[in-house]
Coordinates of C-alpha atoms and ligand atoms in Angstrom, one line a residue:
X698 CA 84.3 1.1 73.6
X699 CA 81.6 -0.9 73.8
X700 CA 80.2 -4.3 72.1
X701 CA 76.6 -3.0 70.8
X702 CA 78.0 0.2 68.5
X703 CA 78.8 -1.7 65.4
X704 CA 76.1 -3.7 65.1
X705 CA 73.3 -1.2 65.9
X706 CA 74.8 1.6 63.1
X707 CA 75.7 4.6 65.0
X708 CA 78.1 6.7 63.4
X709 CA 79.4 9.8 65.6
X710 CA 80.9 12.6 64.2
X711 CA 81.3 15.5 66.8
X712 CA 81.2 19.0 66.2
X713 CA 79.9 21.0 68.1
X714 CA 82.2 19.9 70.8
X715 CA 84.9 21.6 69.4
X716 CA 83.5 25.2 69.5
X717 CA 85.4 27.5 72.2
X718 CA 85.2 25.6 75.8
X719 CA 82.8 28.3 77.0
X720 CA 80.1 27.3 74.8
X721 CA 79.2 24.0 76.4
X722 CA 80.6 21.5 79.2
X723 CA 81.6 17.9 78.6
X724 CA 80.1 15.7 81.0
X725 CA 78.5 12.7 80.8
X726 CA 75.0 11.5 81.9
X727 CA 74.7 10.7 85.6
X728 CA 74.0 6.5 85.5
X729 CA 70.3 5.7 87.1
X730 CA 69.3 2.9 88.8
X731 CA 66.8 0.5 87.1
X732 CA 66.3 1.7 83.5
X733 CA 63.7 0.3 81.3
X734 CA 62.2 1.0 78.2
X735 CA 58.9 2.3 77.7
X736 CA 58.8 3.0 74.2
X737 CA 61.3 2.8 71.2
X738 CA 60.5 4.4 68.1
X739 CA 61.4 2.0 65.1
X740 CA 60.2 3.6 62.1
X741 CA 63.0 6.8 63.2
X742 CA 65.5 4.4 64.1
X743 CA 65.0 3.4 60.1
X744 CA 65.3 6.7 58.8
X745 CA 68.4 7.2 61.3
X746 CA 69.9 4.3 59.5
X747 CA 70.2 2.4 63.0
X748 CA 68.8 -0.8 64.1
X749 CA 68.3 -1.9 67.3
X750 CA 66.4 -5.5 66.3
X751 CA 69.7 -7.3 67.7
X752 CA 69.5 -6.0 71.0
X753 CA 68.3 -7.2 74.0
X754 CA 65.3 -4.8 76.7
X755 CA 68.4 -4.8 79.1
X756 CA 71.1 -3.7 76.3
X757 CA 68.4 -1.0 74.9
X758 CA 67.4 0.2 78.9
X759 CA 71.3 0.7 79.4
X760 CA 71.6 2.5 76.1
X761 CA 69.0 4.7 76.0
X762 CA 69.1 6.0 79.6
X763 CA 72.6 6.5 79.1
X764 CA 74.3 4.2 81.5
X765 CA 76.3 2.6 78.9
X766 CA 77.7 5.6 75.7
X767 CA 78.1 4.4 72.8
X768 CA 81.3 4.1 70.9
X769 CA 82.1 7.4 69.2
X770 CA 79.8 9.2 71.6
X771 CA 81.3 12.5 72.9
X772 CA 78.7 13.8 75.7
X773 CA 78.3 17.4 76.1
X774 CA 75.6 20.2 77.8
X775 CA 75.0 23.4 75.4
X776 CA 75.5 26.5 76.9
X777 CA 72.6 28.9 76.1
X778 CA 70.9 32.2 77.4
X779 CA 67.0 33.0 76.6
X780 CA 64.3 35.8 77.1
X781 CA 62.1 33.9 78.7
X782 CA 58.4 36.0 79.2
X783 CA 60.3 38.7 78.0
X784 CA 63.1 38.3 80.8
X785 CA 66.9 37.8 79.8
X786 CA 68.5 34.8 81.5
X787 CA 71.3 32.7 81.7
X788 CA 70.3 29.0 80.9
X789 CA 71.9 26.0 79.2
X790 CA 71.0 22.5 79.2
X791 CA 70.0 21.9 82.7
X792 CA 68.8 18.4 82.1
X793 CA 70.2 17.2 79.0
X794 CA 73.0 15.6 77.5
X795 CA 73.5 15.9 73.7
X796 CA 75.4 12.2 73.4
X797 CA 76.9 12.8 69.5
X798 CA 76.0 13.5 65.6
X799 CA 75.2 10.8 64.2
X800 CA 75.3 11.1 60.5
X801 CA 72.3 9.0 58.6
X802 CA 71.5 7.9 55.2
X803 CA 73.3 10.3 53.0
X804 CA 75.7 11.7 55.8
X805 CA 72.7 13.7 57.4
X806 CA 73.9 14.9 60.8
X807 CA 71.7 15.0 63.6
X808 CA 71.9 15.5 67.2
X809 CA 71.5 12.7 70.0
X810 CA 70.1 13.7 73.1
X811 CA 68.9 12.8 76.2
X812 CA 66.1 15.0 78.4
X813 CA 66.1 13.7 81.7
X814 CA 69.6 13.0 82.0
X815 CA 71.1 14.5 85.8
X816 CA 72.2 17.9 86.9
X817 CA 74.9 20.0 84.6
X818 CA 76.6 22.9 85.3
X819 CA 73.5 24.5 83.5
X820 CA 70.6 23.0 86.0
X821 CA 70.5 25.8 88.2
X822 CA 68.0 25.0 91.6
X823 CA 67.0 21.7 89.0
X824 CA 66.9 18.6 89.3
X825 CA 68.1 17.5 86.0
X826 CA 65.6 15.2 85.2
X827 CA 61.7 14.7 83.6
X828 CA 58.9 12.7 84.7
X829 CA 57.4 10.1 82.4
X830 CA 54.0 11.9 81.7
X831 CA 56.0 15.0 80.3
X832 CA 58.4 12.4 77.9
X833 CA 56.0 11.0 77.0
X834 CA 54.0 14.1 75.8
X835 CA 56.8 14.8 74.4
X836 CA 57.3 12.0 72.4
X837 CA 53.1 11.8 71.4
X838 CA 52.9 15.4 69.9
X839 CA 56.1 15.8 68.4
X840 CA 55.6 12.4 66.3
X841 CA 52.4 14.1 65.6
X842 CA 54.1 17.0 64.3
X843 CA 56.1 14.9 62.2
X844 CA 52.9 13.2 60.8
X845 CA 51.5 16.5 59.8
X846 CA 54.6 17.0 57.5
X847 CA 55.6 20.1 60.0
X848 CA 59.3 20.5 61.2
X849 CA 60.5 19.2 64.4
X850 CA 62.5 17.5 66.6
X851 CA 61.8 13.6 66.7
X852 CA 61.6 10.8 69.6
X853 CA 63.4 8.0 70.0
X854 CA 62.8 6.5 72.7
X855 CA 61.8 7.2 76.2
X856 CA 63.0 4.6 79.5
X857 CA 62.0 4.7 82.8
X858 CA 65.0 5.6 85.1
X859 CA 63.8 3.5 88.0
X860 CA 64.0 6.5 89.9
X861 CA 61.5 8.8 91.2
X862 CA 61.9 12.4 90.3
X863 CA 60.2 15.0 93.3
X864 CA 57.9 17.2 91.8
X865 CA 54.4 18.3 93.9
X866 CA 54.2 14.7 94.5
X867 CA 56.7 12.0 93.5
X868 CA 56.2 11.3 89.4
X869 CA 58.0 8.5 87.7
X870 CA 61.6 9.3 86.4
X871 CA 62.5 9.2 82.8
X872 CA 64.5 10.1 80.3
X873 CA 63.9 11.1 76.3
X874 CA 65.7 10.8 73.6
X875 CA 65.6 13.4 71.2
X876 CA 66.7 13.7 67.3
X877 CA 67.2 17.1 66.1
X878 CA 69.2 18.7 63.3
X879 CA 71.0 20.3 65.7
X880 CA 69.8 22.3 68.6
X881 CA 71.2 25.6 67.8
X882 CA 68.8 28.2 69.6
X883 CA 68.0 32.0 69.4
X884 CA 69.3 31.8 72.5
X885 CA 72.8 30.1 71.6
X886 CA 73.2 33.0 70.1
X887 CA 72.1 35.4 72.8
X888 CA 74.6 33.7 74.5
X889 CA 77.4 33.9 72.4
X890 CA 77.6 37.4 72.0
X891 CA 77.2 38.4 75.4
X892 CA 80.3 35.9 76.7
X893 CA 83.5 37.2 77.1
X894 CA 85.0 35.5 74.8
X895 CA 84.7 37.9 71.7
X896 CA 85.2 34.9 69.4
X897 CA 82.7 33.1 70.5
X898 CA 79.7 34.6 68.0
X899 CA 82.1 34.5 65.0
X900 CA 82.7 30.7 66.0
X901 CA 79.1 29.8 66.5
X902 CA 77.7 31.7 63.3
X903 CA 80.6 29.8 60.9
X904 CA 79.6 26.3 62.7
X905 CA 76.0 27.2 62.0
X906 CA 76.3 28.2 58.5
X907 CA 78.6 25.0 57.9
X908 CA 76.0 23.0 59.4
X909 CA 72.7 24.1 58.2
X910 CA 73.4 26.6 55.5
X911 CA 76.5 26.1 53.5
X912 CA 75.1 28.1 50.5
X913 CA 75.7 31.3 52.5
X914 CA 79.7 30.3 53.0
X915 CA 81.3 33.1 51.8
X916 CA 78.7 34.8 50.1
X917 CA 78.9 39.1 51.1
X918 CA 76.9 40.1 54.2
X919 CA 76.8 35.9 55.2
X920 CA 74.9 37.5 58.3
X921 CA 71.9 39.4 56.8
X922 CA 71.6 36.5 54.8
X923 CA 71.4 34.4 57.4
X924 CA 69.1 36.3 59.5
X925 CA 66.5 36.4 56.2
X926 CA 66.6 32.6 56.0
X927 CA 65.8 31.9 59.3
X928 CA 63.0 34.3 59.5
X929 CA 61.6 33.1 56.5
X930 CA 61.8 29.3 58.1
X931 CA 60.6 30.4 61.3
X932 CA 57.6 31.9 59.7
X933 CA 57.1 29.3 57.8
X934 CA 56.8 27.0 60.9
X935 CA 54.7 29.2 62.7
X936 CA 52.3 29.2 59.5
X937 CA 52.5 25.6 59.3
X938 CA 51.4 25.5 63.4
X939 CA 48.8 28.2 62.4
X940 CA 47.6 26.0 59.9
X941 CA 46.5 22.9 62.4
X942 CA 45.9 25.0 65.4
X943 CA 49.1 24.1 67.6
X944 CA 50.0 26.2 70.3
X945 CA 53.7 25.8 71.5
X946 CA 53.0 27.2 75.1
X947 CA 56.2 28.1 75.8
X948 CA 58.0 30.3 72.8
X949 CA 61.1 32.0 74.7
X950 CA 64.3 32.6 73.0
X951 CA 65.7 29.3 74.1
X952 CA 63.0 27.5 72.6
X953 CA 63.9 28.8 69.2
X954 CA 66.0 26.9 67.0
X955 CA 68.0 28.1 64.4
X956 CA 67.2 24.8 62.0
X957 CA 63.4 26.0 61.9
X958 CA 62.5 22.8 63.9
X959 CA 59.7 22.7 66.4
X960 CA 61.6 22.5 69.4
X961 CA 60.6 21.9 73.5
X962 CA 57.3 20.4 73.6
X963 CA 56.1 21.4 77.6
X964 CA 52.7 22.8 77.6
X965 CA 52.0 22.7 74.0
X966 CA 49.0 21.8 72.8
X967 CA 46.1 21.8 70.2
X968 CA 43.0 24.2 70.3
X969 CA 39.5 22.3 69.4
X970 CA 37.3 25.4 69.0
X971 CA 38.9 28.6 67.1
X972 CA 39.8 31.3 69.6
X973 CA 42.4 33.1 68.6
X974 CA 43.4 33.5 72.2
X975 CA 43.5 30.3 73.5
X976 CA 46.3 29.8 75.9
X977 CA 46.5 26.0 77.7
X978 CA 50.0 26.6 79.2
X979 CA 49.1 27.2 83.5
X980 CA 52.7 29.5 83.9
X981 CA 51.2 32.0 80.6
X982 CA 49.1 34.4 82.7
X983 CA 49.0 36.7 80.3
X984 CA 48.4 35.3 77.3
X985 CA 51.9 35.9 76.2
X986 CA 52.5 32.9 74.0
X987 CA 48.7 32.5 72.9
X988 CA 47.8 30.9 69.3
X989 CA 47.1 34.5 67.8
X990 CA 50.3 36.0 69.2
X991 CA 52.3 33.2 68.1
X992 CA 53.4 35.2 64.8
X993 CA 54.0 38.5 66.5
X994 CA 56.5 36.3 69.4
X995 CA 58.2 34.8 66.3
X996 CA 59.2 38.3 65.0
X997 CA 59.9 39.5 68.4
X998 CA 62.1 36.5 69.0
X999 CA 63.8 36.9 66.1
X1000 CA 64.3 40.6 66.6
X1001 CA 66.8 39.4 69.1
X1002 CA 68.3 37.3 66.9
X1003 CA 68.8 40.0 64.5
X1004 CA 70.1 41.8 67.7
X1005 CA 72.6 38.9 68.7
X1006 CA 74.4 39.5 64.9
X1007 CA 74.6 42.9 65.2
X1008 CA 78.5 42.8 65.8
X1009 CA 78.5 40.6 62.5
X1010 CA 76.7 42.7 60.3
X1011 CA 78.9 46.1 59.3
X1012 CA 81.7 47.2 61.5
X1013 CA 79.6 50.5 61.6
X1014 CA 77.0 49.8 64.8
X1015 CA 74.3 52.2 63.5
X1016 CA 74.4 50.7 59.5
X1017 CA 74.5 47.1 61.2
X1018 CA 71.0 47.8 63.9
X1019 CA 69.6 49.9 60.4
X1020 CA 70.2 46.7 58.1
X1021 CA 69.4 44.0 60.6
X1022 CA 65.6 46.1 61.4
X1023 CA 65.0 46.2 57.8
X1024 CA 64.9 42.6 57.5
X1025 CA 62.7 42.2 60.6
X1026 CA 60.5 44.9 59.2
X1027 CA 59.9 42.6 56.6
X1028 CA 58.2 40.1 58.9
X1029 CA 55.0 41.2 58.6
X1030 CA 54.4 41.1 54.9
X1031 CA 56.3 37.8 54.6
X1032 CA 54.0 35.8 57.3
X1033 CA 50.8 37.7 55.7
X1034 CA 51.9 36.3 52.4
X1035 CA 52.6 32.6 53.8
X1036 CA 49.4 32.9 55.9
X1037 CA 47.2 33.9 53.4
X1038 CA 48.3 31.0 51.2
X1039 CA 48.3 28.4 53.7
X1040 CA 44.6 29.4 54.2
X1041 CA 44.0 29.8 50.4
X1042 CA 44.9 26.0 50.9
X1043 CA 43.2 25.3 53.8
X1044 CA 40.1 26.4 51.7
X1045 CA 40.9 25.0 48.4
X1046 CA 41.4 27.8 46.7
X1047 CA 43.1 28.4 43.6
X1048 CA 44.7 31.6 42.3
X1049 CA 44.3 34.8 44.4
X1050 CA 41.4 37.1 44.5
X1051 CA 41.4 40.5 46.4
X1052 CA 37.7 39.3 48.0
X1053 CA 39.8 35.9 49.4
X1054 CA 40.7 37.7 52.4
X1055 CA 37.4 38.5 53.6
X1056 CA 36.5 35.4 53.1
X1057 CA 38.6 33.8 55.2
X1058 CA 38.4 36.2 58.3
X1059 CA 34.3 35.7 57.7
X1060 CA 34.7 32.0 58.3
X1061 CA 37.4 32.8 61.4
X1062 CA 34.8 34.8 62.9
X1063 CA 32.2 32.6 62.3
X1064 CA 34.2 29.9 64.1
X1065 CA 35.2 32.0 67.0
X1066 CA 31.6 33.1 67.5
X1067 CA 30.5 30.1 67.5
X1068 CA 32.9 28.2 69.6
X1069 CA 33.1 25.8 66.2
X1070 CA 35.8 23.4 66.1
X1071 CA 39.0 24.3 64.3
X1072 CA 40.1 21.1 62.6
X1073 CA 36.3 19.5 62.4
X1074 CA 35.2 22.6 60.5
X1075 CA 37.5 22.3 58.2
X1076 CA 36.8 18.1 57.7
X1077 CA 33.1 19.8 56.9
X1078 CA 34.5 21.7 54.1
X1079 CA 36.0 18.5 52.7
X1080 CA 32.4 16.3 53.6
X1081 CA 34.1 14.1 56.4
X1082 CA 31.4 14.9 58.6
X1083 CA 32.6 13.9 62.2
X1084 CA 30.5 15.7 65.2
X1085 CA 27.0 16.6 64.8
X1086 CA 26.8 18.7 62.4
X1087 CA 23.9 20.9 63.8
X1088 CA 26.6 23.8 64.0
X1089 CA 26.9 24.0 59.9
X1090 CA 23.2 24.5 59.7
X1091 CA 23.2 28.0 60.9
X1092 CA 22.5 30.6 58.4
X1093 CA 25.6 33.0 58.6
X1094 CA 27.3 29.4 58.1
X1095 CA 25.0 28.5 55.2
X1096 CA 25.4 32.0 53.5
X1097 CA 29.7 32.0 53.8
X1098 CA 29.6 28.7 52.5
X1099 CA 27.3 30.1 49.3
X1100 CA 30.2 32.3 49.0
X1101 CA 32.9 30.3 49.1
X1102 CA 31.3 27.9 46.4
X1103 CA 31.5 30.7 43.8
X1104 CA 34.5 31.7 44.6
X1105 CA 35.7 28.1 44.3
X1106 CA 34.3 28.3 40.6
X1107 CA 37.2 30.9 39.4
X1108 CA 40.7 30.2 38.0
X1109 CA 40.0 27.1 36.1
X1110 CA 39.1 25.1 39.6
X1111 CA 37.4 21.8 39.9
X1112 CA 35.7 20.8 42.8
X1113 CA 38.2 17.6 42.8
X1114 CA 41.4 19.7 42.6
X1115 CA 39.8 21.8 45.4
X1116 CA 39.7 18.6 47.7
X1117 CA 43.1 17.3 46.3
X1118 CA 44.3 20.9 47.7
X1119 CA 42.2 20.7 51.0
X1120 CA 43.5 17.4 51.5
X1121 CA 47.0 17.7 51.8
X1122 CA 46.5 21.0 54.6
X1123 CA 43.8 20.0 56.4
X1124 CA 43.9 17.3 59.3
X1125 CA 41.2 15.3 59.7
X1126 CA 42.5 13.8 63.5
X1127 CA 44.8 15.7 65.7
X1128 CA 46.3 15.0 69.1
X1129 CA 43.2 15.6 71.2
X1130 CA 44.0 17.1 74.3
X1131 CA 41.6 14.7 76.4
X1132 CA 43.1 11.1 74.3
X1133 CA 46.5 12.4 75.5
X1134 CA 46.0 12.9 78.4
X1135 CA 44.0 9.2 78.6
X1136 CA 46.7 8.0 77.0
X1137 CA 49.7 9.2 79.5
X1138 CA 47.5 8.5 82.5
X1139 CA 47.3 5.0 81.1
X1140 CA 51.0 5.1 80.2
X1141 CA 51.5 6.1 84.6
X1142 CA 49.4 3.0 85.5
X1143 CA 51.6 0.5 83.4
X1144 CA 49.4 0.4 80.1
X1145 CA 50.8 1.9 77.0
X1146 CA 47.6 0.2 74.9
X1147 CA 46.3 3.8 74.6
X1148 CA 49.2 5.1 73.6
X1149 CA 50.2 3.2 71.0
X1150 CA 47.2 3.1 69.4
X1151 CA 46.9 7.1 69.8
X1152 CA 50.3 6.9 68.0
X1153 CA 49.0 4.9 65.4
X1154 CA 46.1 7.0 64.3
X1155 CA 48.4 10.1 64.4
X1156 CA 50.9 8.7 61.8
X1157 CA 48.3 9.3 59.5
X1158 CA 46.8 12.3 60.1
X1159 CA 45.4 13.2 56.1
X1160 CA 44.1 10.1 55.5
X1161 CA 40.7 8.2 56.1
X1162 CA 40.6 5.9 58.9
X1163 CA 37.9 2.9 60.3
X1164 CA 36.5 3.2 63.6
X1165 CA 38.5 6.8 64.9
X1166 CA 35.5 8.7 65.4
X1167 CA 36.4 8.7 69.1
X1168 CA 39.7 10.6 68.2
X1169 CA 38.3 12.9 66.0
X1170 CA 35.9 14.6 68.5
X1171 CA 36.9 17.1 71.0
X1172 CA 36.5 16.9 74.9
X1173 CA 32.4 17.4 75.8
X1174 CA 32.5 21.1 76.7
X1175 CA 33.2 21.5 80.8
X1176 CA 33.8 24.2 83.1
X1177 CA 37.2 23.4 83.5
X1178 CA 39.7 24.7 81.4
X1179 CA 42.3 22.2 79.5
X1180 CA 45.6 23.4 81.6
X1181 CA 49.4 21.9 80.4
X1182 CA 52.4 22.6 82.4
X1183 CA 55.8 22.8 81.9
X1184 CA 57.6 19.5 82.1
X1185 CA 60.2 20.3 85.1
Ligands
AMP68 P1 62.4 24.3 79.2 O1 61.2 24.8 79.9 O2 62.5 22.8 79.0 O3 62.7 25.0 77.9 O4 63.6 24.6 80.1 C1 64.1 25.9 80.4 C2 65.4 25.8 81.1 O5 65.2 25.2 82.4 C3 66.5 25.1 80.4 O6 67.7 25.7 80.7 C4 66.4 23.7 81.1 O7 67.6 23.0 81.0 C5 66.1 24.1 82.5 N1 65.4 23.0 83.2 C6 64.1 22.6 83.1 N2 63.8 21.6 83.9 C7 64.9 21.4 84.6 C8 65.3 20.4 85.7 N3 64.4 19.6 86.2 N4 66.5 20.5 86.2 C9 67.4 21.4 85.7 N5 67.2 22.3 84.8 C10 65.9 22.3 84.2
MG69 MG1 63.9 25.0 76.5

C-alpha cells in the first residue's frame, strides 16, 4: 500500500493474471537508481481518468519507473511466441512489466505497462531495458498515431532510469509507459496452443472474447467469428496506415495485437515520397515488412492466427483448417474493398465508378515516378500548397488532374463536400523523419523544446496551422538513406 494511489485515481482490476501460471510470470520491476521524468503525458492521464497534478517530480520519477507500485497493482510478464521474419520463436516480454488494468471513465480496461523495466524470465541474452532515444520514438509516433484518429497503443510517460543501458555505445536508460487495451498478440496465441498445457488456448480465447469481444460469448462457431473480426480490424488498421504512409518496420507475429491496436513502435516510420517499397527499418534486408507488403504480412500473420484456433474450430482437423482458410481467403477482397474506399476518400470522391480505380493507380504511379511526396501531394489536391510546387506543373500531372476534376463532378458532388471528405483522410503534417530525429537528438542533449513543440503540431494533424511550414517539408533529398533500428 502506498500513500499516492487514492489521490491520483488508479483503479486496478487484474485479469489476466489469473490465466493458467504458464501463460505469464509474476514479478515485479527491478528498482533503478536515479529515476526522473522526462515527459508525462497529461491530456491521456485525463482520458485515463487519473491525475497526477498532486504529485510531486520525485513521487512521479518513483512511480513511473516502477520503484514504488501502486496500490492494487499486480506486476506480471506475458508469455508469448512469434514468427519473427518468417522464423517461429519463443519470446515473451523480455523487458516489460504489465503493472495492472486500470479501468477508466465508463469501466474501460486498459493495460499498464512499463518498456524498459529489467530482465524476466522472458529476456533471453537481453538486457531488459530501452534507451531514451527509442522511448521516446516511441512515445512521438504513437501520439501521432493517435492524432491521426488510427488505433494504437498510447504513452504515458517516459523517465530516465539514471542508468546507462550498453548498446554499441552506452545510451541513456529509460523506461515507457505504455496504455493498451490489452496486449493480447498473434503470438499469445501462437503460444498458447503450442504449451503443454492443453487448456491453455481455451483459457486465453474465453479471456479474449470476455475482454474485447463479448458479443461473440456464446454465439456457435465463437472461433470463426472471432478470427473474421480480427481480420477485418487488422485490415482495417493496415488501411488506415496505408492511408498516411506509415510503415511499422517490424510486423512479426508478436507485434500483432488481437485489439487491432498499433502495437511496438521500433523502426517504424513515415515514407515522404511514394515508393511502394520503401523499407527504413536497418534489420529488414529484404524488404520483408515494406509499405506495399504491409497488407499481404497482415494476411500472412493472420493466417497463423487462423492456424493457432484450429483446435477450436470443429473437433474434425480437416473441416476446422477448411473453415479457418476460407475466412483468410477472404482477405484479399475485404482490404481491396477498404483500400479502395479509403482512397476514394483520400481523393474526395463520392459514389463508386468502375474508371475510379485507374484513377487512383494513375496518380500512384505518377507519384512513384516522380519521387513526389506522399502526404504533400495530397495537401495539393486540397490547395494547401507546401513545397515548391514545380512538381504539379508536369503535364502527365496536369492531364490526371483534368481527369480527376470530371470525375469529381458525378454523384451529386460539390467541390466543398469533396474537401470536407479530403479533409478528414488526408494529413497535412506528419512525423517527419528528419524533425524526429532533431527532436530525440535534442531530447539526448537535455532539451526537450523540440520535442514538445513536434508534439504539439502532431496533435493536430488535419488542421491548419501558423508558421509549420518547416514540419510539413520532407528531408532535402541525400545520398544517405533514412535508416531506423530496432529499439534493443
Ligand atoms: P520487439 O522488437 O520490441 O518487438 O521485441 C522482440 C522480443 O525481444 C520481445 O520478446 C522483447 O521482449 C525482446 N527484447 C527486446 N529488447 C530486449 C532487451 N533489451 N532485453 C530483453 N528482451 C528484449
Ligand atoms: Mg514486440
Amino acid at each position: 500500500m502506498n500513500k499516492f494511489a487514492s489521490k491520483i485515481g488508479w483503479r486496478f482490476d487484474n485479469t489476466y493474471s489469473k490465466l493458467p501460471g504458464t501463460m505469464l510470470s509474476k514479478l515485479a520491476p527491478i528498482p533503478v537508481k536515479a529515476p526522473k521524468v522526462v515527459i508525462l503525458n497529461h491530456s491521456l492521464s485525463k482520458d485515463l481518468a487519473l491525475d497526477f497534478s498532486n504529485t510531486n517530480d520525485e513521487d512521479l520519477a518513483s512511480i513511473f519507473s516502477g520503484n514504488l507500485l501502486p496500490e492494487g497493482s499486480e506486476t506480471i510478464a506475458q508469455a508469448y511466441a512469434g514468427h519473427q521474419f518468417g522464423h517461429f520463436t519463443m519470446l515473451g516480454d523480455g523487458r516489460a512489466i504489465i503493472i495492472g488494468e486500470h479501468l477508466s471513465k465508463n469501466n474501460q480496461r486498459f493495460d499498464i505497462q512499463f518498456k524498459g523495466s529489467g530482465k524476466t524470465p522472458f529476456s533471453r541474452n537481453g538486457d531488459g531495458r530501452a534507451a531514451l532515444g527509442p522511448m521516446l520514438r516511441e512515445y512521438i509516433i504513437s501520439e501521432a498515431m493517435h492524432a491521426l484518429n488510427i488505433l494504437t497503443t498510447r504513452s504515458l510517460a517516459v523517465v530516465k532510469t539514471g542508468e546507462s543501458v550498453m548498446r554499441e555505445t552506452p545510451l541513456i536508460g529509460a523506461i515507457l509507459t505504455r496504455v493498451a487495451k490489452s496486449h493480447i498478440r498473434v503470438g499469445t496465441f501462437q503460444y498458447a496452443v503450442i504449451s503443454e498445457n492443453k487448456n491453455n488456448l481455451k483459457a486465453l480465447f474465453d479471456y479474449t472474447i470476455n475482454r474485447h469481444y463479448p458479443d461473440l460469448k456464446n454465439l456457435k462457431n465463437s472461433p470463426i467469428k472471432l478470427l473474421n473480426l480480427v481480420i477485418e480490424k487488422q485490415i482495417k488498421l493496415v488501411v488506415d496506415w496505408m492511408r498516411v504512409g506509415f510503415i511499422h518496420g517490424v510486423m512479426n507475429t508478436d507485434n500483432m495485437a488481437i485489439s487491432g491496436e498499433t502495437i511496438d513502435y521500433g523502426p517504424c516510420a513515415f515514407m515522404d515520397n511514394y515508393d511502394p517499397e520503401t523499407v527504413f527499418s536497418s534489420i529488414d534486408l529484404q524488404g520483408r515488412y515494406a509499405f506495399f507488403n504491409q497488407p499481404g504480412i497482415a494476411k500472412w500473420n493472420l493466417a497463423r492466427f487462423a492456424e493457432s484456433l484450429v483446435p477450436l474450430i470443429d473437433e474434425n482437423k480437416d473441416k476446422a483448417i477448411e473453415m479457418a482458410t476460407e475466412c483468410i481467403n477472404n482477405f484479399a477482397n475485404i482490404y481491396q474493398k477498404y483500400w479502395f474506399q479509403m482512397m476514394r476518400k483520400k481523393l474526395g470522391l463520392a459514389g463508386e465508378e468502375i474508371k475510379d480505380e485507374g484513377l487512383i493507380v494513375e496518380l500512384l504511379s505518377w507519384m512513384h515516378k516522380n519521387k513526389a511526396d506522399y502526404t504533400n501531394t495530397f495537401c495539393f489536391l486540397m490547395n494547401e500548397k507546401i513545397q515548391d510546387d514545380k512538381i504539379y506543373s508536369n503535364k502527365d500531372f496536369i492531364n490526371w488532374k483534368h481527369q480527376w476534376q470530371e470525375r469529381l463532378k458525378l454523384h451529386n458532388n460539390s467541390p466543398e463536400k469533396s474537401l470536407d471528405i479530403m479533409r478528414l483522410a488526408n494529413p497535412i503534417v506528419i512525423p517527419r523523419n528528419h524533425k524526429v530525429e532533431e527532436a530525440l537528438d535534442a531530447a539526448n542533449q537535455n532539451d526537450l523544446n523540440p520535442m514538445l513543440k513536434l508534439l504539439e503540431i502532431l496533435e493536430k494533424p488535419y488542421e491548419k496551422q501558423k508558421a509549420i511550414n518547416n514540419y510539413q517539408t520532407p528531408a532535402p533529398l541525400t545520398n544517405k538513406k533514412y535508416q531506423t533500428f530496432c529499439g534493443t
